[in-house]
Amino acid sequence: MKKNIHVSTILLCCLFSADIFGGDVFTQKNIGLEAANDIAKMSVDACRNDGFNVSVVVVDKHGNVRSVMRDDLAAKFTIEIAQRKANLVIMAGTSSGAFRAARADIQQELNNIDGLIVMQGGVPIHAGGILIGAVGVSGAPGGEKDEACAAVAIKAMSERLEFASNE
């Protein structure tokens, strides 16, 4: 009888511990290296086709750099600007251009935060409606052109990203 009570107690503890510790380990969707490299390359190519030499940085959903590409004639400082644009997207959850238009009131303050810059040219990367990363482009004459190059790459990858999100 005593043994049955111990076994029952152990079983109950095991059942309830799953609920208690269930949040200790979780999975998240995030951008993979291959997709990040492809988005970076497509963004560089899109700008190149328009006659612009740019740098592209792709970050994951946490702002970690996944891919960096600088076109042959792009200025070296465009890499940092592209990364800061991508970081703003991760912070804001929307394109850097949309954020800039909506929050011009705090632009100066955010530009003083290390790793951020409020300039057009950063675009979110979604898969299955989930933010999995961001791409920042810098070097074209105007942020709207940077953003257009990133948008070409995101559009080209959209079906692949949606398919991957269902796996």
Short mmCIF file of C-alpha atoms in Angstrom, two decimals:
data_model
loop_
_atom_site.label_atom_id
_atom_site.label_comp_id
_atom_site.label_asym_id
_atom_site.label_seq_id
_atom_site.Cartn_x
_atom_site.Cartn_y
_atom_site.Cartn_z
CA MET A 1 0.00 0.00 0.00
CA LYS A 2 2.76 2.38 0.96
CA LYS A 3 4.57 1.55 -2.30
CA ASN A 4 1.45 2.40 -4.34
CA ILE A 5 1.21 5.80 -2.65
CA HIS A 6 4.85 6.55 -3.51
CA VAL A 7 4.34 5.52 -7.13
CA SER A 8 1.18 7.64 -7.36
CA THR A 9 2.98 10.62 -5.88
CA ILE A 10 5.84 10.28 -8.34
CA LEU A 11 3.44 10.03 -11.28
CA LEU A 12 1.54 13.12 -10.16
CA CYS A 13 4.77 15.07 -9.77
CA CYS A 14 5.85 14.08 -13.26
CA LEU A 15 2.53 15.16 -14.74
CA PHE A 16 2.56 18.57 -13.09
CA SER A 17 6.25 19.24 -13.61
CA ALA A 18 5.68 19.29 -17.36
CA ASP A 19 3.41 22.30 -16.87
CA ILE A 20 5.79 23.96 -14.44
CA PHE A 21 8.93 23.52 -16.54
CA GLY A 22 7.30 23.54 -19.99
CA GLY A 23 8.45 27.10 -20.66
CA ASP A 24 12.10 26.37 -19.95
CA VAL A 25 12.83 25.27 -23.50
CA PHE A 26 11.16 26.68 -26.57
CA THR A 27 11.69 26.92 -30.28
CA GLN A 28 11.54 30.00 -32.45
CA LYS A 29 11.61 30.54 -36.16
CA ASN A 30 14.63 32.52 -37.27
CA ILE A 31 16.36 33.23 -40.56
CA GLY A 32 18.89 30.66 -41.71
CA LEU A 33 22.29 31.43 -43.18
CA GLU A 34 21.40 30.33 -46.71
CA ALA A 35 18.31 32.55 -46.84
CA ALA A 36 20.24 35.48 -45.35
CA ASN A 37 23.01 35.11 -47.94
CA ASP A 38 20.50 34.87 -50.77
CA ILE A 39 18.63 37.98 -49.62
CA ALA A 40 21.90 39.90 -49.31
CA LYS A 41 23.04 38.85 -52.79
CA MET A 42 19.68 39.63 -54.38
CA SER A 43 19.65 43.06 -52.72
CA VAL A 44 23.15 43.88 -54.00
CA ASP A 45 22.18 42.65 -57.48
CA ALA A 46 18.96 44.69 -57.52
CA CYS A 47 20.86 47.88 -56.69
CA ARG A 48 23.63 47.00 -59.11
CA ASN A 49 21.03 46.65 -61.88
CA ASP A 50 19.93 50.21 -61.08
CA GLY A 51 23.53 51.44 -61.16
CA PHE A 52 24.09 51.70 -57.40
CA ASN A 53 26.95 50.25 -55.34
CA VAL A 54 25.62 49.28 -51.93
CA SER A 55 26.31 47.28 -48.82
CA VAL A 56 23.74 44.91 -47.39
CA VAL A 57 23.48 43.46 -43.90
CA VAL A 58 20.97 40.78 -42.94
CA VAL A 59 20.30 40.23 -39.24
CA ASP A 60 18.23 37.59 -37.49
CA LYS A 61 15.21 38.29 -35.30
CA HIS A 62 17.52 39.15 -32.38
CA GLY A 63 19.75 41.53 -34.34
CA ASN A 64 22.62 39.09 -34.79
CA VAL A 65 24.42 39.54 -38.10
CA ARG A 66 23.82 36.63 -40.46
CA SER A 67 25.19 38.01 -43.74
CA VAL A 68 27.17 41.02 -44.96
CA MET A 69 27.91 41.98 -48.56
CA ARG A 70 29.61 45.10 -49.86
CA ASP A 71 29.60 45.74 -53.59
CA ASP A 72 33.01 46.41 -55.12
CA LEU A 73 32.68 50.18 -55.20
CA ALA A 74 30.50 50.74 -52.14
CA ALA A 75 32.03 52.93 -49.46
CA LYS A 76 33.21 51.04 -46.38
CA PHE A 77 30.99 52.99 -43.96
CA THR A 78 27.87 51.78 -45.79
CA ILE A 79 28.20 48.43 -43.99
CA GLU A 80 27.68 50.04 -40.58
CA ILE A 81 24.78 52.15 -41.84
CA ALA A 82 23.09 49.09 -43.38
CA GLN A 83 23.44 47.17 -40.11
CA ARG A 84 22.02 50.04 -38.10
CA LYS A 85 19.03 50.25 -40.47
CA ALA A 86 18.40 46.51 -40.06
CA ASN A 87 18.67 46.84 -36.27
CA LEU A 88 16.03 49.58 -36.28
CA VAL A 89 13.67 47.21 -38.10
CA ILE A 90 14.19 44.58 -35.40
CA MET A 91 13.56 47.16 -32.68
CA ALA A 92 10.50 48.70 -34.35
CA GLY A 93 9.01 45.65 -36.07
CA THR A 94 8.39 47.63 -39.25
CA SER A 95 10.43 49.05 -42.12
CA SER A 96 12.85 51.78 -41.16
CA GLY A 97 11.19 54.14 -43.63
CA ALA A 98 7.73 53.60 -42.12
CA PHE A 99 9.14 54.05 -38.63
CA ARG A 100 10.94 57.23 -39.67
CA ALA A 101 7.74 58.69 -41.09
CA ALA A 102 5.67 57.73 -38.04
CA ARG A 103 8.15 58.72 -35.33
CA ALA A 104 10.06 61.75 -36.56
CA ASP A 105 9.56 63.16 -33.05
CA ILE A 106 12.13 60.76 -31.56
CA GLN A 107 14.48 60.39 -34.52
CA GLN A 108 17.35 62.36 -32.97
CA GLU A 109 17.18 60.43 -29.70
CA LEU A 110 17.22 57.06 -31.46
CA ASN A 111 20.12 58.08 -33.68
CA ASN A 112 22.15 58.48 -30.48
CA ILE A 113 21.56 54.86 -29.46
CA ASP A 114 24.49 52.67 -30.43
CA GLY A 115 23.55 50.33 -33.27
CA LEU A 116 20.49 52.22 -34.54
CA ILE A 117 19.89 54.81 -37.23
CA VAL A 118 16.54 56.19 -38.29
CA MET A 119 16.95 56.19 -42.07
CA GLN A 120 14.99 54.55 -44.83
CA GLY A 121 16.51 51.35 -46.22
CA GLY A 122 15.70 48.67 -43.65
CA VAL A 123 13.05 46.06 -44.42
CA PRO A 124 11.60 43.29 -42.22
CA ILE A 125 11.85 39.64 -43.26
CA HIS A 126 8.74 37.62 -42.43
CA ALA A 127 7.96 33.93 -42.77
CA GLY A 128 4.43 32.79 -42.05
CA GLY A 129 3.61 36.19 -40.59
CA ILE A 130 6.48 35.96 -38.09
CA LEU A 131 9.40 38.39 -38.05
CA ILE A 132 12.51 36.25 -38.62
CA GLY A 133 15.02 38.96 -39.47
CA ALA A 134 15.70 42.21 -41.29
CA VAL A 135 17.75 43.47 -44.20
CA GLY A 136 19.46 46.85 -44.29
CA VAL A 137 20.78 48.43 -47.47
CA SER A 138 23.00 51.51 -47.74
CA GLY A 139 24.80 53.27 -50.55
CA ALA A 140 22.18 54.19 -53.14
CA PRO A 141 21.46 57.92 -53.50
CA GLY A 142 18.50 57.99 -51.14
CA GLY A 143 16.95 55.65 -48.63
CA GLU A 144 13.95 54.97 -50.84
CA LYS A 145 16.29 53.41 -53.41
CA ASP A 146 18.01 51.34 -50.71
CA GLU A 147 14.62 50.12 -49.53
CA ALA A 148 13.49 49.31 -53.08
CA CYS A 149 16.52 47.04 -53.57
CA ALA A 150 15.76 45.19 -50.34
CA ALA A 151 12.10 44.88 -51.31
CA VAL A 152 13.07 43.22 -54.61
CA ALA A 153 15.00 40.57 -52.69
CA ILE A 154 12.26 40.01 -50.13
CA LYS A 155 9.66 39.65 -52.87
CA ALA A 156 11.85 37.15 -54.74
CA MET A 157 12.26 35.12 -51.53
CA SER A 158 8.67 35.37 -50.29
CA GLU A 159 7.44 32.01 -51.59
CA ARG A 160 10.54 30.22 -50.32
CA LEU A 161 10.19 31.82 -46.88
CA GLU A 162 6.49 31.00 -46.66
CA PHE A 163 7.15 27.39 -47.65
CA ALA A 164 9.94 27.09 -45.09
CA SER A 165 7.72 28.50 -42.33
CA ASN A 166 5.31 25.57 -42.76
CA GLU A 167 7.96 22.91 -42.17
#
